[in-house]
PDB file of C-alpha atoms in Angstrom:
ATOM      1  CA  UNK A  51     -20.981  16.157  24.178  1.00  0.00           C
ATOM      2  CA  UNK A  52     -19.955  17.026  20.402  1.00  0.00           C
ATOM      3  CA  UNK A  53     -16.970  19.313  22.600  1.00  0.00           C
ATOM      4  CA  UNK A  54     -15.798  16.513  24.456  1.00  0.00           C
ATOM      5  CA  UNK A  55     -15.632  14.318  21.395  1.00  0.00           C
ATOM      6  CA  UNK A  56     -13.544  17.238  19.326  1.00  0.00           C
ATOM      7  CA  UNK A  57     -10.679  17.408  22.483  1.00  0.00           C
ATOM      8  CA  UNK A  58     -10.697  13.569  22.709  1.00  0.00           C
ATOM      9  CA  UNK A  59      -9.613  13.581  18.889  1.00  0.00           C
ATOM     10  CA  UNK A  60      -7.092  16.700  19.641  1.00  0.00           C
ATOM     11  CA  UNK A  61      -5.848  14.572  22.084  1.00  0.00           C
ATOM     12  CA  UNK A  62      -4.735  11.799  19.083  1.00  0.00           C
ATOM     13  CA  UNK A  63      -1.975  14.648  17.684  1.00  0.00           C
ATOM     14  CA  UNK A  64      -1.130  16.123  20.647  1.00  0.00           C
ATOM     15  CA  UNK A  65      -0.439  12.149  22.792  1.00  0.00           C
ATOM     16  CA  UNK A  66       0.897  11.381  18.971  1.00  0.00           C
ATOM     17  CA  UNK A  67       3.442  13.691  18.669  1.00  0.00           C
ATOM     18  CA  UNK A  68       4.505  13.816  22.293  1.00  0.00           C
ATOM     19  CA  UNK A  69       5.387  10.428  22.680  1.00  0.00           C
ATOM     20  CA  UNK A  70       7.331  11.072  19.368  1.00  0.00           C
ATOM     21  CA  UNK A  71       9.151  13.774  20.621  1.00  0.00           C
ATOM     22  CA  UNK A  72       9.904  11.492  23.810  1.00  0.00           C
ATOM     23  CA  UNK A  73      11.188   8.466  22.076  1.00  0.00           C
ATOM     24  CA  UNK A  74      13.205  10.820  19.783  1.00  0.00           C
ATOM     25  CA  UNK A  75      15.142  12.507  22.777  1.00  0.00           C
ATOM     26  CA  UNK A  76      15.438   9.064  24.736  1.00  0.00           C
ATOM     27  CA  UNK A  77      13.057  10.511  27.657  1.00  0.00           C
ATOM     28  CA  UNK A  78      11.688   6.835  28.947  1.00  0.00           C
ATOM     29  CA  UNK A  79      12.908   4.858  31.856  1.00  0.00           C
ATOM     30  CA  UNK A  80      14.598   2.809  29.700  1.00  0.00           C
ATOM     31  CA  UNK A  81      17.073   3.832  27.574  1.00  0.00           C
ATOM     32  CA  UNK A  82      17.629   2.991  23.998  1.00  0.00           C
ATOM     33  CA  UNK A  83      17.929   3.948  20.236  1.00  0.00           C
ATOM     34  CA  UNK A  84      15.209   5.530  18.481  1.00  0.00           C
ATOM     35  CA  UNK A  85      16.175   3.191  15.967  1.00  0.00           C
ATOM     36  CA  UNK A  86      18.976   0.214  15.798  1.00  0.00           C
ATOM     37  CA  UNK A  87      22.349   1.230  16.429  1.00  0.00           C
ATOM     38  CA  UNK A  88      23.695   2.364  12.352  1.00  0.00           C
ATOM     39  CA  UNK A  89      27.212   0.500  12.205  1.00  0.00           C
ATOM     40  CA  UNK A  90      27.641   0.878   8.585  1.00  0.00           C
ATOM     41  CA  UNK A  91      29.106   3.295   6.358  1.00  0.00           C
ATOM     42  CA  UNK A  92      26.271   4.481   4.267  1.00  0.00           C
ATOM     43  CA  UNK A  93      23.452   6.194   5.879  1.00  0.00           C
ATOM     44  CA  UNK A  94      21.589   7.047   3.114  1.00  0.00           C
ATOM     45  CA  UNK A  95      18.980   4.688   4.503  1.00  0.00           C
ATOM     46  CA  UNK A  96      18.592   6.498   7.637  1.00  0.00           C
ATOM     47  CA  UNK A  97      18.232   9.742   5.874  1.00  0.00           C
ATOM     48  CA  UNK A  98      15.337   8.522   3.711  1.00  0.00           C
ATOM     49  CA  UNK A  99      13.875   7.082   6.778  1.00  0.00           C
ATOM     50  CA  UNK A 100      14.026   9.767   8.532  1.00  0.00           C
ATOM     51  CA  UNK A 101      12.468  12.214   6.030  1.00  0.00           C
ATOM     52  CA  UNK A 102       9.354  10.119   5.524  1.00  0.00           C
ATOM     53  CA  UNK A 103       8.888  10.599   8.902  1.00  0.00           C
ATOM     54  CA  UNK A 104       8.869  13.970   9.369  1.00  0.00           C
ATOM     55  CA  UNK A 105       7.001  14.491   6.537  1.00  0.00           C
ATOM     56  CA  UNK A 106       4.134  12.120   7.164  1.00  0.00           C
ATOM     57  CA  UNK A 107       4.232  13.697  10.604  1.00  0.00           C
ATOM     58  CA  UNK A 108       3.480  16.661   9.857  1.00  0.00           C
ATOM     59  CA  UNK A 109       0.770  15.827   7.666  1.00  0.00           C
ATOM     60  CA  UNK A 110      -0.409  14.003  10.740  1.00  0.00           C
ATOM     61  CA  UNK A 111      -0.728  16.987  13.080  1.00  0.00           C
ATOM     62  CA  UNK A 112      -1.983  19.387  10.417  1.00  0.00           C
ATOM     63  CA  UNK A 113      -4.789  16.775   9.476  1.00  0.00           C
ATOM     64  CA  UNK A 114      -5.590  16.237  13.394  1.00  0.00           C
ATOM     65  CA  UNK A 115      -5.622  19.934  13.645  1.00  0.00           C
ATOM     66  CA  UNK A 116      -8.314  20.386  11.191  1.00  0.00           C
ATOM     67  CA  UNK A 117     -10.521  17.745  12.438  1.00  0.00           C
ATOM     68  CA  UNK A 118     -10.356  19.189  15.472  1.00  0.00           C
ATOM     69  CA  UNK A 119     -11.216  22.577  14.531  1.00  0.00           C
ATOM     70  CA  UNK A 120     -14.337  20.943  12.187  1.00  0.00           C
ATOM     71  CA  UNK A 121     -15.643  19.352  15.243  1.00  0.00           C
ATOM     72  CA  UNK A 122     -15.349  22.272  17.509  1.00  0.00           C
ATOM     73  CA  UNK A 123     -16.490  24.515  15.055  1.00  0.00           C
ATOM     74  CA  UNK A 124     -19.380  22.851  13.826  1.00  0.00           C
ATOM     75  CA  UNK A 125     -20.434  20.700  16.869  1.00  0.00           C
ATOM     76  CA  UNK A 126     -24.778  19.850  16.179  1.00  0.00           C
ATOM     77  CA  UNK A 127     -25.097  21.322  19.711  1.00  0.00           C
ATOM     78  CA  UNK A 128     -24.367  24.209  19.612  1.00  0.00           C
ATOM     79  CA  UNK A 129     -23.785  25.583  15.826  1.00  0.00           C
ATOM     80  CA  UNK A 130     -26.960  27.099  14.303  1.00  0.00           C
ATOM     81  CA  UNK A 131     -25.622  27.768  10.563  1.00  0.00           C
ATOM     82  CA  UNK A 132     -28.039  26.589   8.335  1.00  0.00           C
ATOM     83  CA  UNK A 133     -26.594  23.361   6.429  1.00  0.00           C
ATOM     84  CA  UNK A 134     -25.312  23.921   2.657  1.00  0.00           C
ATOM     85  CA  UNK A 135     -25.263  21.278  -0.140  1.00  0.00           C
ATOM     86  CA  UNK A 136     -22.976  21.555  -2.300  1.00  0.00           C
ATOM     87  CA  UNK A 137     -22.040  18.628  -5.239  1.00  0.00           C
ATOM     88  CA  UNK A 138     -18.368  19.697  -4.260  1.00  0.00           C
ATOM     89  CA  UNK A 139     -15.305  21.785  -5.604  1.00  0.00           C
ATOM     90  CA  UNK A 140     -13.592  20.846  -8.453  1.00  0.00           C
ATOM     91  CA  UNK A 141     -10.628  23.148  -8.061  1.00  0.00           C
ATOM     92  CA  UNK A 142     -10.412  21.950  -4.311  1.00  0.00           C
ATOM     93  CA  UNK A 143     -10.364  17.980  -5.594  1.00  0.00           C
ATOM     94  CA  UNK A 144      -7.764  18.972  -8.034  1.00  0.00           C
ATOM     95  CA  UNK A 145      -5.386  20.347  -5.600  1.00  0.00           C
ATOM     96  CA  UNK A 146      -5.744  17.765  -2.604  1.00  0.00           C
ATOM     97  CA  UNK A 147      -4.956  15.378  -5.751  1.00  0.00           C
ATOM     98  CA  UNK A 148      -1.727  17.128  -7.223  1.00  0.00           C
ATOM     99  CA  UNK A 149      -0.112  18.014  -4.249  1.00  0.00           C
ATOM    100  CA  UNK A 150      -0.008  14.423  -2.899  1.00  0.00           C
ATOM    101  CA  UNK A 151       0.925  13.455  -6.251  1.00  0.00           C
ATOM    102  CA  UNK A 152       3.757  15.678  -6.425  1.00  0.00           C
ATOM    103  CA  UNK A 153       4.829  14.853  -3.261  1.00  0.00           C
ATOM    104  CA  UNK A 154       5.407  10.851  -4.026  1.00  0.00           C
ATOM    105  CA  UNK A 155       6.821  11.795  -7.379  1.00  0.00           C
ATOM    106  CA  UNK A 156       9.161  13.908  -4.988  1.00  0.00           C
ATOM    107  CA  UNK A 157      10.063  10.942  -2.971  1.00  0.00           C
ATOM    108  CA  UNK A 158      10.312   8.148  -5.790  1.00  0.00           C
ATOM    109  CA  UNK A 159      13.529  10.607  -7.108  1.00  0.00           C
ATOM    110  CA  UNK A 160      14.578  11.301  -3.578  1.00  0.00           C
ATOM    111  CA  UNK A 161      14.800   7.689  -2.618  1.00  0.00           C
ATOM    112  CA  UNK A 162      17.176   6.389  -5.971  1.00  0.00           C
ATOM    113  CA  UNK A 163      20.109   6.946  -4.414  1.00  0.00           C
ATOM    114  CA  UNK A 164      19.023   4.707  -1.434  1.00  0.00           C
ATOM    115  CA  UNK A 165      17.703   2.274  -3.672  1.00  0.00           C
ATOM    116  CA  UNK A 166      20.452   2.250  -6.137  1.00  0.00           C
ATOM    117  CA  UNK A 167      23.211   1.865  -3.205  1.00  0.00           C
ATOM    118  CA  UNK A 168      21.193  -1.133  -2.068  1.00  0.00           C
ATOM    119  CA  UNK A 169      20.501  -2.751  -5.225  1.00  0.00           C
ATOM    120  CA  UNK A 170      22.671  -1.673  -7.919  1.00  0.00           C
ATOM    121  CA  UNK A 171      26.002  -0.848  -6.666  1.00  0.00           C
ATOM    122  CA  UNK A 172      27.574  -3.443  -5.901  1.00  0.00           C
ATOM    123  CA  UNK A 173      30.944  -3.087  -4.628  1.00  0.00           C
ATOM    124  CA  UNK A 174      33.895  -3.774  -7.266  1.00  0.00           C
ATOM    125  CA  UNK A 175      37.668  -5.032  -6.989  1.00  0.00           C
ATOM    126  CA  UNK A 176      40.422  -2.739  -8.068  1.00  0.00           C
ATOM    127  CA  UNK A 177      40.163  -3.938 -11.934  1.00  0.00           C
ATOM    128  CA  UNK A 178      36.167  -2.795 -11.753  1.00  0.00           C
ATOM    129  CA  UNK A 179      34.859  -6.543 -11.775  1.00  0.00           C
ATOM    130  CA  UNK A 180      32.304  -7.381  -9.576  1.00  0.00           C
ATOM    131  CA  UNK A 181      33.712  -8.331  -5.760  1.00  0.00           C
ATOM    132  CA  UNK A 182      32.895 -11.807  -4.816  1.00  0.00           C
ATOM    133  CA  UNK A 183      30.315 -12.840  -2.224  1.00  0.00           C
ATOM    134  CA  UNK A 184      32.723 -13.263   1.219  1.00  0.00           C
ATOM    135  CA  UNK A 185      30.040 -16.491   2.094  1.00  0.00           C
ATOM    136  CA  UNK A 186      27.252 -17.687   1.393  1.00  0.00           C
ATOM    137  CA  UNK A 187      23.906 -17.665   3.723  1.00  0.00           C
ATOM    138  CA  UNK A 188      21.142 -19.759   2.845  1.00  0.00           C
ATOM    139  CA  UNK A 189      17.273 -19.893   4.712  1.00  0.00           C
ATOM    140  CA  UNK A 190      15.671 -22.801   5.530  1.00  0.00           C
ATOM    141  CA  UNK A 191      12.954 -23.579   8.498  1.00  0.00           C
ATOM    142  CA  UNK A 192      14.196 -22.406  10.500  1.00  0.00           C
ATOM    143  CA  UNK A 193      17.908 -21.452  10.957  1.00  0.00           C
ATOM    144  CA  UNK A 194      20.393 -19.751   8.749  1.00  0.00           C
ATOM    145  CA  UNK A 195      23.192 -21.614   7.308  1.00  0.00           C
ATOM    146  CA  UNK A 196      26.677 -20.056   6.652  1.00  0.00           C
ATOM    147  CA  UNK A 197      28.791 -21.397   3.377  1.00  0.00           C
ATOM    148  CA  UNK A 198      32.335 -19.567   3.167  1.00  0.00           C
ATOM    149  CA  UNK A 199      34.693 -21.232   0.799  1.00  0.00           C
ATOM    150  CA  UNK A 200      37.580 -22.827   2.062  1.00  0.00           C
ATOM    151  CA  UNK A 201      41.319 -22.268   0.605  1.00  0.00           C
ATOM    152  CA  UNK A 202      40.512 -22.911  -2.453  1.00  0.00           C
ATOM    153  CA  UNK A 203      38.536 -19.977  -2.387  1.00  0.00           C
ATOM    154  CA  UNK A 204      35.251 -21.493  -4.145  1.00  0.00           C
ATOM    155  CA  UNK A 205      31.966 -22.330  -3.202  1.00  0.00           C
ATOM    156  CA  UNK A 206      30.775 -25.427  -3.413  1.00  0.00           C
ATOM    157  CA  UNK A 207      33.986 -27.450  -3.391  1.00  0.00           C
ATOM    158  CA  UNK A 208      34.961 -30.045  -0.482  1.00  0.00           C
ATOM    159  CA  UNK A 209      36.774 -27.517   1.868  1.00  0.00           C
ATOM    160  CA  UNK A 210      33.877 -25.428   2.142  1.00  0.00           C
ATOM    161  CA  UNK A 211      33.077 -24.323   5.840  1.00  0.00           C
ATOM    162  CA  UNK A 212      29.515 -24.753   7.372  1.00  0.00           C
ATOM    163  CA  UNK A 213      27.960 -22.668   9.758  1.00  0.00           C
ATOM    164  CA  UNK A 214      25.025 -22.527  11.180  1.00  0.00           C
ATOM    165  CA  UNK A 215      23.633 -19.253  12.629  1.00  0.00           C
ATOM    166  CA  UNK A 216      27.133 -17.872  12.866  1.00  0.00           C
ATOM    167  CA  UNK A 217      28.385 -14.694  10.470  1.00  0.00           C
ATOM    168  CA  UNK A 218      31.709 -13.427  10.609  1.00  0.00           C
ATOM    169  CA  UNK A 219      32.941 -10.454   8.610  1.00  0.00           C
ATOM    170  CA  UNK A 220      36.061  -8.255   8.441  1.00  0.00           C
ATOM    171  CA  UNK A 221      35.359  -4.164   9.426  1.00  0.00           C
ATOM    172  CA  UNK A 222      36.223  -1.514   7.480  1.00  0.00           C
ATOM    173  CA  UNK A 223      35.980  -3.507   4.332  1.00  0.00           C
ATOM    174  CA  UNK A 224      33.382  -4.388   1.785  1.00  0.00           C
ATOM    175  CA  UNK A 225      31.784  -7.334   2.263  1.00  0.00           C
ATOM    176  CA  UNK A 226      29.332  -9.187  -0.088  1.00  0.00           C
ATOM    177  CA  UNK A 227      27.061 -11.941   0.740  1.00  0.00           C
ATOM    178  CA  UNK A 228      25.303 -14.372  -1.346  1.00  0.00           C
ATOM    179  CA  UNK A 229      21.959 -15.231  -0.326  1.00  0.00           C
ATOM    180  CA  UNK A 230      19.434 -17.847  -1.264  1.00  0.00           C
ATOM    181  CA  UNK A 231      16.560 -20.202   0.611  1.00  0.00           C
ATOM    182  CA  UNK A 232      16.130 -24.124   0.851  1.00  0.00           C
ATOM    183  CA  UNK A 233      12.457 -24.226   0.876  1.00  0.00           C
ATOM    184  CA  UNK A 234      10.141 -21.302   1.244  1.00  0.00           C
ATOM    185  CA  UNK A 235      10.371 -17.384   1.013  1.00  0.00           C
ATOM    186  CA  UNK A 236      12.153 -15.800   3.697  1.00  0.00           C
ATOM    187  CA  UNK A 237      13.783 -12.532   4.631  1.00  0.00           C
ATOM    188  CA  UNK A 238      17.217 -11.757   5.245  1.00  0.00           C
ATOM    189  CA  UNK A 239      17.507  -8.850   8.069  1.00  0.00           C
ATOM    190  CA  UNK A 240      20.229  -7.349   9.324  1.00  0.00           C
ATOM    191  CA  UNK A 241      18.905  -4.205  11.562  1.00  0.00           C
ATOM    192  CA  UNK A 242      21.908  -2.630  12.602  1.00  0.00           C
ATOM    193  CA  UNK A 243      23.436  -2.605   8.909  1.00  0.00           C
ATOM    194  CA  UNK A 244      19.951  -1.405   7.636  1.00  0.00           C
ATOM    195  CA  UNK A 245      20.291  -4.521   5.039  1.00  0.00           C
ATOM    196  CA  UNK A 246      16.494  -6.630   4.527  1.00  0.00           C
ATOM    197  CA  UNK A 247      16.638  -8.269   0.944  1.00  0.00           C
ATOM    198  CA  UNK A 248      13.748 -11.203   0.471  1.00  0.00           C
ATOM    199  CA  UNK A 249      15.199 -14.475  -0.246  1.00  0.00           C
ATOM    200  CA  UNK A 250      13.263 -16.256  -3.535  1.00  0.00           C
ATOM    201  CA  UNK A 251      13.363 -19.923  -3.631  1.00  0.00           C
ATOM    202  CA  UNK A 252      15.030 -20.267  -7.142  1.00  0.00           C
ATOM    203  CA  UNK A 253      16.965 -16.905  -7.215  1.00  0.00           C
ATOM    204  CA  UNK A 254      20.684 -16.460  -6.328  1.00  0.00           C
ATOM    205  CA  UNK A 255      20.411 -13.079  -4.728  1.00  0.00           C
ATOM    206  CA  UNK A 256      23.061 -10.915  -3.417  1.00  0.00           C
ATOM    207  CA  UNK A 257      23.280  -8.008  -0.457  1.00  0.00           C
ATOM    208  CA  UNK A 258      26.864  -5.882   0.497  1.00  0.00           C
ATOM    209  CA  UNK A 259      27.578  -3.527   3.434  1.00  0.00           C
ATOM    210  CA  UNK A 260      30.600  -1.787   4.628  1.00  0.00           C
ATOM    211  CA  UNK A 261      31.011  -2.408   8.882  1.00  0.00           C
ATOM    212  CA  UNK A 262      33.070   0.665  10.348  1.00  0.00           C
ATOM    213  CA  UNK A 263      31.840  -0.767  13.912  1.00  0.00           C
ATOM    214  CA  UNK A 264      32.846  -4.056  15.531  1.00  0.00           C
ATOM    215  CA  UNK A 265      30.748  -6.191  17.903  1.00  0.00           C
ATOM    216  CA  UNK A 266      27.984  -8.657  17.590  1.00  0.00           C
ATOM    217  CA  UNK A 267      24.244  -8.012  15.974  1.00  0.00           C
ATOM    218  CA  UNK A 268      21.567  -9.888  15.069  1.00  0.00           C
ATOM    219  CA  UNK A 269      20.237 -11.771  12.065  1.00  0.00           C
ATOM    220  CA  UNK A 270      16.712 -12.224  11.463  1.00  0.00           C
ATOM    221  CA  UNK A 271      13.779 -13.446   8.898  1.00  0.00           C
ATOM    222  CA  UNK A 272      11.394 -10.926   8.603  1.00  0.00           C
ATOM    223  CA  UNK A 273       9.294 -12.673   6.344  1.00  0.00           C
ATOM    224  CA  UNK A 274       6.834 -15.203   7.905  1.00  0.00           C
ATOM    225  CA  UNK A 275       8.039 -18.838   6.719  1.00  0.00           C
ATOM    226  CA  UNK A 276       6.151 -20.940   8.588  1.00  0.00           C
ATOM    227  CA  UNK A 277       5.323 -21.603  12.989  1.00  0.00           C
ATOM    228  CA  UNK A 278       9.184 -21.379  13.576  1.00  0.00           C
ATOM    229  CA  UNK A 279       9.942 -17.985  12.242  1.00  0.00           C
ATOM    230  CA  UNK A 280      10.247 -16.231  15.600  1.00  0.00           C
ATOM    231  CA  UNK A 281      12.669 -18.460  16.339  1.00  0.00           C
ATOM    232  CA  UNK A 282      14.958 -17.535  13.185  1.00  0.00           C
ATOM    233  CA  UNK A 283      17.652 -15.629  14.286  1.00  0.00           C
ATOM    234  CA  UNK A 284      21.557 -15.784  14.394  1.00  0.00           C
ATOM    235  CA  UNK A 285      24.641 -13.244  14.574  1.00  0.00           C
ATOM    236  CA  UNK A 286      26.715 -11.749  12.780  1.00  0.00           C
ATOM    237  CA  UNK A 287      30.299 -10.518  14.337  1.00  0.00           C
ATOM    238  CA  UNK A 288      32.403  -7.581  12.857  1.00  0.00           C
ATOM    239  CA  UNK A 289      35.955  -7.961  13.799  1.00  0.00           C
ATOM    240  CA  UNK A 290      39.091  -6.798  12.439  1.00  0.00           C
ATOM    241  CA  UNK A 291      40.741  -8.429   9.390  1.00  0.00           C
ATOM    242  CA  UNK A 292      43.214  -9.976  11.326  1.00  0.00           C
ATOM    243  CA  UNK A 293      40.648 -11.695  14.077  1.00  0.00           C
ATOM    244  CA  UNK A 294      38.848 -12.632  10.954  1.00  0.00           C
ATOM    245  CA  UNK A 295      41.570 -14.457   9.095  1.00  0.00           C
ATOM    246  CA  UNK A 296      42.517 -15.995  12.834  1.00  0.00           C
ATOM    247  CA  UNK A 297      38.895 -17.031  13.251  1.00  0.00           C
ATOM    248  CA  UNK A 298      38.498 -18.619   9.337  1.00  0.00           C
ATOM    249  CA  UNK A 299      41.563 -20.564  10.312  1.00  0.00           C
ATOM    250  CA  UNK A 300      40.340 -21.666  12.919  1.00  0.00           C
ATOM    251  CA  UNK A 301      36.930 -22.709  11.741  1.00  0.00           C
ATOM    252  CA  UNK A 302      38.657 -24.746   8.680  1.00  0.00           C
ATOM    253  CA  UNK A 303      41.157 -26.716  11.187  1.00  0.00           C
ATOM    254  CA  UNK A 304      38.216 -27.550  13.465  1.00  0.00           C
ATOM    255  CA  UNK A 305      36.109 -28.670  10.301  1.00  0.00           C
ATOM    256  CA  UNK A 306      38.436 -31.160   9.567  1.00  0.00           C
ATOM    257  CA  UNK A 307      39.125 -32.514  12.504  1.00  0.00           C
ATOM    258  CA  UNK A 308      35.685 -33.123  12.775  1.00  0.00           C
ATOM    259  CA  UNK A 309      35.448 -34.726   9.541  1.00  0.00           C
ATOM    260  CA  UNK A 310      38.962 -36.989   9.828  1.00  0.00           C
ATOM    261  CA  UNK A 311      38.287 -37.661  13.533  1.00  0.00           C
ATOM    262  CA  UNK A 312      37.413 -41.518  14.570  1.00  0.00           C
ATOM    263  CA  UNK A 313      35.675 -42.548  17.543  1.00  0.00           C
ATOM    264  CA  UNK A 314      37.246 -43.707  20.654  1.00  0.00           C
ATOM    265  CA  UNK A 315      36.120 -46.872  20.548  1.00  0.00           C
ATOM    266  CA  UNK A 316      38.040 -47.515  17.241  1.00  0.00           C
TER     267      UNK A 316
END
């Protein structure tokens, strides 16, 4: 029995890494992307991603591999070594404690440049101050509301276009956003621009990507904020700068129609 029990935990690496390799070469019936479609720039993110997973992998199969061979080896049934104790090995503890340590250290200095493209370089105009936030998205339960200033060009002023659930931004550009939350703590998630930033109620916040790919993708919470956060979602379209302008246009003429507009009935 102790045999049967050693293949059925060989069989954890082995079914492991197969369906890895699977998913990896887009082998199932249905096709897909072993992750989100990148349509950014930077891919810094990716790489990081990426090596964390081959990494831990591997310590995956080698540890499977040795409880395998433990089990086999020393299965009650049919081993007939005499049992040892033995208070441990100090030089053994020491090792399987440094080299794990090393490796984190390792990855804490291989990650900065993901973090510090993220969080810490934030795009700039040509005279090196800090690029303005395009628009403005704020959470609340449960939608996402757009802000972008009208032509005056600030937030917050009478002109301002509302959205709801609706991002536009120009490709091939830099875009910054301004984020911030209504009520509780959510998450701003943008999969395909590999761009998740928690939203703080209090903090003004702010998250920046460069598009290189137009089309539509999704915005979502990935914080639970309450029943309605499956439900969270919007979209976010990259288009050129010129559809962009056209569509801003747009958006402000419509707003104030809406807003100078009577009834028919008057």
């Amino acid at each position: 029995m102790g045999k049967f029990w050693s293949l059925l935990f060989l069989a954890v690496p082995v079914l492991g890494t197969g369906i890895f390799v699977a998913a990896a070469n887009d082998w199932w019936p249905i096709r897909g992307h072993w992750m989100p479609e990148l349509v950014v720039q930077d891919q810094t993110v990716d790489h990081l991603f990426y090596f964390i997973l081959y990494l831990t992998g591997v310590v995956f199969i080698a540890t499977g591999l040795v409880l395998f061979w433990f089990m086999w080896r020393y299965d009650a049934a049919t081993n007939q070594d005499e049992a040892i104790y033995s208070h441990g090995s100090h030089v053994l503890e020491v090792v399987w404690s440094v080299i794990p340590a090393v490796v984190l250290l390792f990855i804490a200095i291989y990650q900065m440049d993901a973090w510090a493209g993220a969080k810490m370089r934030r795009p700039t105009l040509a005279d090196g101050t800090p690029r303005p936030a395009l628009a403005r998205v704020t959470g609340r339960q449960f939608e996402w509301r757009i802000q972008y200033p009208g032509t005056d060009g600030e937030l917050d002023t009478a002109d301002d276009i509302h959205l709801v659930n609706a991002l536009h931004v120009p490709m091939d550009e830099d875009v910054v956003l301004e984020i911030d939350t209504l009520d509780v703590l959510h998450s701003f998630f943008l999969p395909h621009f590999r761009v998740k930033q928690d939203v703080v109620p209090g903090m003004k916040q702010f998250v920046w990507f460069h598009a290189v790919q137009d089309g539509s993708y999704d915005i979502v919470c990935a914080e639970l904020c309450g029943w309605g956060h499956y439900k969270m979602k919007g979209e976010v379209t990259v288009e050129s700068r010129e559809q962009f302008d056209r569509w801003i246009a747009d958006s402000y003429a419509e707003q104030e129609r809406s807003q100078f507009s009577l009834p028919e009935d008057q």
